[in-house]
PDB file of C-alpha atoms in Angstrom:
ATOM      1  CA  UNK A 274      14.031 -17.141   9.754  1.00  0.00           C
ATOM      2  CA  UNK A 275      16.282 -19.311  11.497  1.00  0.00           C
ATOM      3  CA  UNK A 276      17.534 -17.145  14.505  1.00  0.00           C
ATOM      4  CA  UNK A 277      16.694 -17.575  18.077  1.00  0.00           C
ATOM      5  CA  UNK A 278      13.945 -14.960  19.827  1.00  0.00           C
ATOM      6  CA  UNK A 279      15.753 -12.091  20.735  1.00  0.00           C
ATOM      7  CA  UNK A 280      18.188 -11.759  17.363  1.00  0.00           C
ATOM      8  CA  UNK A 281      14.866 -11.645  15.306  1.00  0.00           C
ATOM      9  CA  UNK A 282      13.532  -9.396  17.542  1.00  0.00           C
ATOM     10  CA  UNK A 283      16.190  -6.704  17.261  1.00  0.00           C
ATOM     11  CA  UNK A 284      16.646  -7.894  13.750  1.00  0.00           C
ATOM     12  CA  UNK A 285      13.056  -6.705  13.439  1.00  0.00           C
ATOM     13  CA  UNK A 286      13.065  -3.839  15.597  1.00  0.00           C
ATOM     14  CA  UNK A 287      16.134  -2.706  13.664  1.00  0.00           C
ATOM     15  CA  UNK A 288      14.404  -3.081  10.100  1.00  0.00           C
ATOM     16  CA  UNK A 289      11.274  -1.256  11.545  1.00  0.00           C
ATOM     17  CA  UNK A 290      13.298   1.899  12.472  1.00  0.00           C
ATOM     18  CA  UNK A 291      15.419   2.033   9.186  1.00  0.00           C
ATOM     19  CA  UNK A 292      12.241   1.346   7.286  1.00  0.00           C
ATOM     20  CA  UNK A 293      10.478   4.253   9.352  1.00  0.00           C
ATOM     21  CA  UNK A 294      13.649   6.865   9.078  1.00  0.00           C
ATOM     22  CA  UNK A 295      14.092   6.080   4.966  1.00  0.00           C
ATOM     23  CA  UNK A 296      10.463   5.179   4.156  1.00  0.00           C
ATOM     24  CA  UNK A 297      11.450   2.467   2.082  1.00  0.00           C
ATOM     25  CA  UNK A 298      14.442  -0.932   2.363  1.00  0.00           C
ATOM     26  CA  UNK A 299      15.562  -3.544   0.351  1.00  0.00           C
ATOM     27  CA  UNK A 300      15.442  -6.750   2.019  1.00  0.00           C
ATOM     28  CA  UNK A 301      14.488 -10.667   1.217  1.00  0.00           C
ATOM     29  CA  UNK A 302      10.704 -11.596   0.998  1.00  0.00           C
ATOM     30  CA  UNK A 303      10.676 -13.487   4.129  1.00  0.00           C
ATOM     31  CA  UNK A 304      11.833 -10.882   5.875  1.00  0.00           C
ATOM     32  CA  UNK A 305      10.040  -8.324   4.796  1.00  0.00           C
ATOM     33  CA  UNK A 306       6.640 -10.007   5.581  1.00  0.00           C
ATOM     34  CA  UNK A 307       7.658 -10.420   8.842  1.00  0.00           C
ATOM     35  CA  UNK A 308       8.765  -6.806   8.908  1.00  0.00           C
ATOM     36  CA  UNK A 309       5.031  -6.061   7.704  1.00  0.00           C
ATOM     37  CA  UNK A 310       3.575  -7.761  10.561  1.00  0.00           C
ATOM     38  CA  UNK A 311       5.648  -6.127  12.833  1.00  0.00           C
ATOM     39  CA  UNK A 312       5.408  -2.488  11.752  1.00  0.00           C
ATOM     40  CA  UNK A 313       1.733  -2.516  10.662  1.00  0.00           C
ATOM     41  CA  UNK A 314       0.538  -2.861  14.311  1.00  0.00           C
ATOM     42  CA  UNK A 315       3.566  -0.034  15.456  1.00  0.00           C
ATOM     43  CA  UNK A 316       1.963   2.483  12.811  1.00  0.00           C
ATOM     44  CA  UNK A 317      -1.777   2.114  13.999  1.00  0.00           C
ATOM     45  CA  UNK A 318      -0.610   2.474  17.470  1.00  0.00           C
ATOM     46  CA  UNK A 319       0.985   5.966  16.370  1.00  0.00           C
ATOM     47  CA  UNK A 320      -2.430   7.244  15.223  1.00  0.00           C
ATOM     48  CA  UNK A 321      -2.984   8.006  18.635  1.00  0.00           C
ATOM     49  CA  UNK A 322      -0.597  10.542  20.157  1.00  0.00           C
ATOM     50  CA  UNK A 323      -0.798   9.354  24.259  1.00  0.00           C
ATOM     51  CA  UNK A 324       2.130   8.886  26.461  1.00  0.00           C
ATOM     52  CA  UNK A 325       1.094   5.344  26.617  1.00  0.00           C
ATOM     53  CA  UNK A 326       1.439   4.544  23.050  1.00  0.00           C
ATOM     54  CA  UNK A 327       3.908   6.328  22.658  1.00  0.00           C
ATOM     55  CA  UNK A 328       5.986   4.404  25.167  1.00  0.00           C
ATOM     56  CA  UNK A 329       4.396   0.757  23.836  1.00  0.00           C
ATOM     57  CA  UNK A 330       5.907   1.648  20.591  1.00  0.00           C
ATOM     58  CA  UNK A 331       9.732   2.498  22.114  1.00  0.00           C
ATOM     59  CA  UNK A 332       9.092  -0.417  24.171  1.00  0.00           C
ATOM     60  CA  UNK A 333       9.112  -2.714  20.224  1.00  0.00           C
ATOM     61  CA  UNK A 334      11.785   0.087  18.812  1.00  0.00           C
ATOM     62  CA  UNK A 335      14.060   1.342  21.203  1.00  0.00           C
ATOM     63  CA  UNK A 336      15.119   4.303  19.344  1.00  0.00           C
ATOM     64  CA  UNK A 337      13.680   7.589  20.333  1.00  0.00           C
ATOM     65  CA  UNK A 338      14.561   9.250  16.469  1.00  0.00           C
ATOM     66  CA  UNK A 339      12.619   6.775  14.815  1.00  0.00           C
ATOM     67  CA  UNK A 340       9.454   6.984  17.488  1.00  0.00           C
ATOM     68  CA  UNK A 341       9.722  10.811  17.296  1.00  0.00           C
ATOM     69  CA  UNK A 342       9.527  10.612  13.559  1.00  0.00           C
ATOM     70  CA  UNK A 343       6.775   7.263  13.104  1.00  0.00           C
ATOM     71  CA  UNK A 344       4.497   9.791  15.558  1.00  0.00           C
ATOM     72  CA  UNK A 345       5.176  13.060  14.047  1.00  0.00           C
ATOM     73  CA  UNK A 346       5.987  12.593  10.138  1.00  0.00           C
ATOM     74  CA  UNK A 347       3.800   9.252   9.748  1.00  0.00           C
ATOM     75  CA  UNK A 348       1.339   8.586  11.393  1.00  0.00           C
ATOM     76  CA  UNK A 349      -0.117  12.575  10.388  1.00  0.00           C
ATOM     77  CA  UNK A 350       0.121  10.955   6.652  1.00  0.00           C
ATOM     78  CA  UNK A 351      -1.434   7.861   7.470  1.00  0.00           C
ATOM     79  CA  UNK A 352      -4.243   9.076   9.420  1.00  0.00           C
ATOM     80  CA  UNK A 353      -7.155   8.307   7.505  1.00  0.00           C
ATOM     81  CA  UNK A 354      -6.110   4.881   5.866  1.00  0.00           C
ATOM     82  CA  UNK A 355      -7.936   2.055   7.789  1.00  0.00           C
ATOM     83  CA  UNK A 356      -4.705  -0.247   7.403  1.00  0.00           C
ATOM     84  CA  UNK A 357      -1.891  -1.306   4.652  1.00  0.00           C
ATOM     85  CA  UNK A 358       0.639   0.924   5.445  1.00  0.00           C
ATOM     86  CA  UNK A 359       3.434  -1.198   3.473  1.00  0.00           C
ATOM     87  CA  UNK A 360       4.440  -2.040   0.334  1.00  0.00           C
ATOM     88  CA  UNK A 361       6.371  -5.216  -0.947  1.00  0.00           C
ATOM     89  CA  UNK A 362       7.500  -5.173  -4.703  1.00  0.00           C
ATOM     90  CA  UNK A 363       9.554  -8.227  -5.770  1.00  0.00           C
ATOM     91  CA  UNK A 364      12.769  -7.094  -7.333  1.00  0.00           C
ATOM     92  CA  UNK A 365      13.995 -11.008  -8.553  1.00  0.00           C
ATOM     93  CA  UNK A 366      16.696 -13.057  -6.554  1.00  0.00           C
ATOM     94  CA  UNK A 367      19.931 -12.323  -4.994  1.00  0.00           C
ATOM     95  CA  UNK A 368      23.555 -13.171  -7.066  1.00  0.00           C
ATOM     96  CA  UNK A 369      25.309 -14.641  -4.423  1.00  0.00           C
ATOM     97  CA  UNK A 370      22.720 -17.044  -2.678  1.00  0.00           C
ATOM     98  CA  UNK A 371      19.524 -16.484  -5.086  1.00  0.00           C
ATOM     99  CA  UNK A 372      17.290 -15.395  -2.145  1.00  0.00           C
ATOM    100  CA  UNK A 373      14.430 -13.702  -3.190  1.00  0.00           C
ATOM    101  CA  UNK A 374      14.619  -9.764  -2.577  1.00  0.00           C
ATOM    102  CA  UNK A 375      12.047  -7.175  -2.359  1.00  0.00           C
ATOM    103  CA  UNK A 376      11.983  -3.925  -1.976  1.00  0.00           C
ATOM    104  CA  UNK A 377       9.613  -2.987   1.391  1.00  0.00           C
ATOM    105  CA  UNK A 378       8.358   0.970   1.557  1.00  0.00           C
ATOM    106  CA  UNK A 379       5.480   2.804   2.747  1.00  0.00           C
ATOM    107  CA  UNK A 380       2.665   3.011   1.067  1.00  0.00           C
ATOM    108  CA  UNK A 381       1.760   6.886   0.867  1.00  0.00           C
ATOM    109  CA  UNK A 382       5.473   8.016   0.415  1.00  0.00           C
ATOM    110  CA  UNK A 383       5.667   6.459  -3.058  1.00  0.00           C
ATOM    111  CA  UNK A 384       4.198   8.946  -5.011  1.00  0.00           C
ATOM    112  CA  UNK A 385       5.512   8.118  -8.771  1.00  0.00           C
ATOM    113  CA  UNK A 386       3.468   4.610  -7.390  1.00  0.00           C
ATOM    114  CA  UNK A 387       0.307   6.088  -5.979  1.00  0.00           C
ATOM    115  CA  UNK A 388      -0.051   8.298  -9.292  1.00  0.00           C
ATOM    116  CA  UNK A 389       0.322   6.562 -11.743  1.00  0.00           C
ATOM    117  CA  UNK A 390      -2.156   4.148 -10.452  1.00  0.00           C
ATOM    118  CA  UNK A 391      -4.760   6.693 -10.158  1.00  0.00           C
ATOM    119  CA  UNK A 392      -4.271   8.048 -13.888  1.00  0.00           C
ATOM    120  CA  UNK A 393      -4.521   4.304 -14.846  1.00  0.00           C
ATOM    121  CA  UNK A 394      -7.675   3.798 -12.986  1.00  0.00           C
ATOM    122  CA  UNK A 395      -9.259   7.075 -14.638  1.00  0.00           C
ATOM    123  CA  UNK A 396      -8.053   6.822 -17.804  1.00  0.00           C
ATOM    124  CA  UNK A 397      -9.884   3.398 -18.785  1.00  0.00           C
ATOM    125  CA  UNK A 398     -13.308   3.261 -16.610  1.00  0.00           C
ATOM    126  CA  UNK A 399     -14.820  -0.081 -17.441  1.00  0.00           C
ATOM    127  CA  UNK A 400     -18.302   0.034 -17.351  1.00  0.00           C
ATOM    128  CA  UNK A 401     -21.249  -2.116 -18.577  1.00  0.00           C
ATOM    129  CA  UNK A 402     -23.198   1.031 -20.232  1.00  0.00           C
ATOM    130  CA  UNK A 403     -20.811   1.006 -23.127  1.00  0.00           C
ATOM    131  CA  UNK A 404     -22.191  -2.144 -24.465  1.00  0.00           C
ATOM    132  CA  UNK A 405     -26.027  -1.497 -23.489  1.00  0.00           C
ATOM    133  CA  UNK A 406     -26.090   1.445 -25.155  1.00  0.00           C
ATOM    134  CA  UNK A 407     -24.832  -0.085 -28.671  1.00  0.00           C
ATOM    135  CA  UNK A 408     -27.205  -2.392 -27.979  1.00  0.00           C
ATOM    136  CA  UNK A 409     -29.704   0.380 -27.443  1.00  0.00           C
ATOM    137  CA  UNK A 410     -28.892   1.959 -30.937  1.00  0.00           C
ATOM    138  CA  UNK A 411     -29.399  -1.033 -32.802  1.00  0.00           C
ATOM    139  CA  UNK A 412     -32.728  -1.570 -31.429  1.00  0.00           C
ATOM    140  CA  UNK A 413     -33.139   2.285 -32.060  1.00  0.00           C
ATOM    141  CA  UNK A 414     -31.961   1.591 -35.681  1.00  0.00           C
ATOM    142  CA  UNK A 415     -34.300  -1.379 -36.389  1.00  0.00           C
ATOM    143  CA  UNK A 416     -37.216   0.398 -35.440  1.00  0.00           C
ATOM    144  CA  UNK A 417     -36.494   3.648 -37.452  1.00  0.00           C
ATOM    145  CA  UNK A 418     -36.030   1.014 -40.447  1.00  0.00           C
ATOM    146  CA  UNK A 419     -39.532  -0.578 -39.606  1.00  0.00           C
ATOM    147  CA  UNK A 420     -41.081   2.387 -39.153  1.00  0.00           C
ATOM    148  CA  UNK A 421     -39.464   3.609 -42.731  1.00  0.00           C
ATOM    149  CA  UNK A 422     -40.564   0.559 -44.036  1.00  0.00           C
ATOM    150  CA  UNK A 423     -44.283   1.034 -42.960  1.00  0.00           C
ATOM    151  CA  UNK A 424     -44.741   4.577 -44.345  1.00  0.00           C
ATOM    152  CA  UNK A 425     -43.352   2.919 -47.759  1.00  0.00           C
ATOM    153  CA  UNK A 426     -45.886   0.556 -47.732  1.00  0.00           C
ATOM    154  CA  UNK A 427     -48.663   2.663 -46.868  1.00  0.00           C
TER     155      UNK A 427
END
């Protein structure tokens, strides 16, 4: 990203605490993947509520309001998912410089998202039956024909 060690780690450690206090930034794609590779690892941490982990994660952060809320707000919501906390949508490219931007959020706080995914995924179930079973009454139809067919000709 073209900064020395310690700017992109505060850059990062700053981006990581907005993204945990507002659940969701706007930022360029290159940063946000390396946002996602820094959080992701933060949020599992916070699945366990220790005094250890809870000090490894200020250690990245170093802000106490955004540990306090990643442990208590977050992680209780995330609990059960085995990984993929974030999000990235692509929103198109900045006016000034045309960098790519994207919106970065987390994943079960997007519920207009979430939803409407679900409804999509139940309302058109793709299965293979659909087709068997027209084959199935055409072979049922054939043999009610022959079978009409036979008692004619008897």
């Amino acid at each position: 990203m073209g900064r020395k060690s310690a700017h992109r780690n505060s850059m990062l450690a700053n981006m990581a605490s907005s993204l945990i206090l507002h659940k969701r930034i706007s930022t360029t794609v290159a940063k946000a993947k390396a946002l996602k590779t820094f959080v992701e690892p933060l949020i599992t941490k916070s699945k366990v509520d220790s005094t250890h982990s809870r000090r490894v994660v200020f250690s990245y952060l170093q802000d106490k309001d955004s540990v306090s809320e990643l442990f208590r707000e977050v992680a209780v919501k995330v609990g059960n998912r085995p990984g993929g906390y974030t999000r990235i949508l692509k929103t198109g490219t900045r006016v000034g410089d045309s960098a790519e931007m994207c919106i970065i959020e987390l994943v079960d706080y997007n519920n207009n998202y979430s939803q409407s995914a679900k409804t999509e995924a139940k309302a058109a179930p793709k299965t293979r039956r659909s087709s068997s079973k027209k084959k199935v009454e055409a072979a049922e139809e054939a043999t009610v024909v022959e079978v009409a067919a036979e008692e004619k000709a008897e």
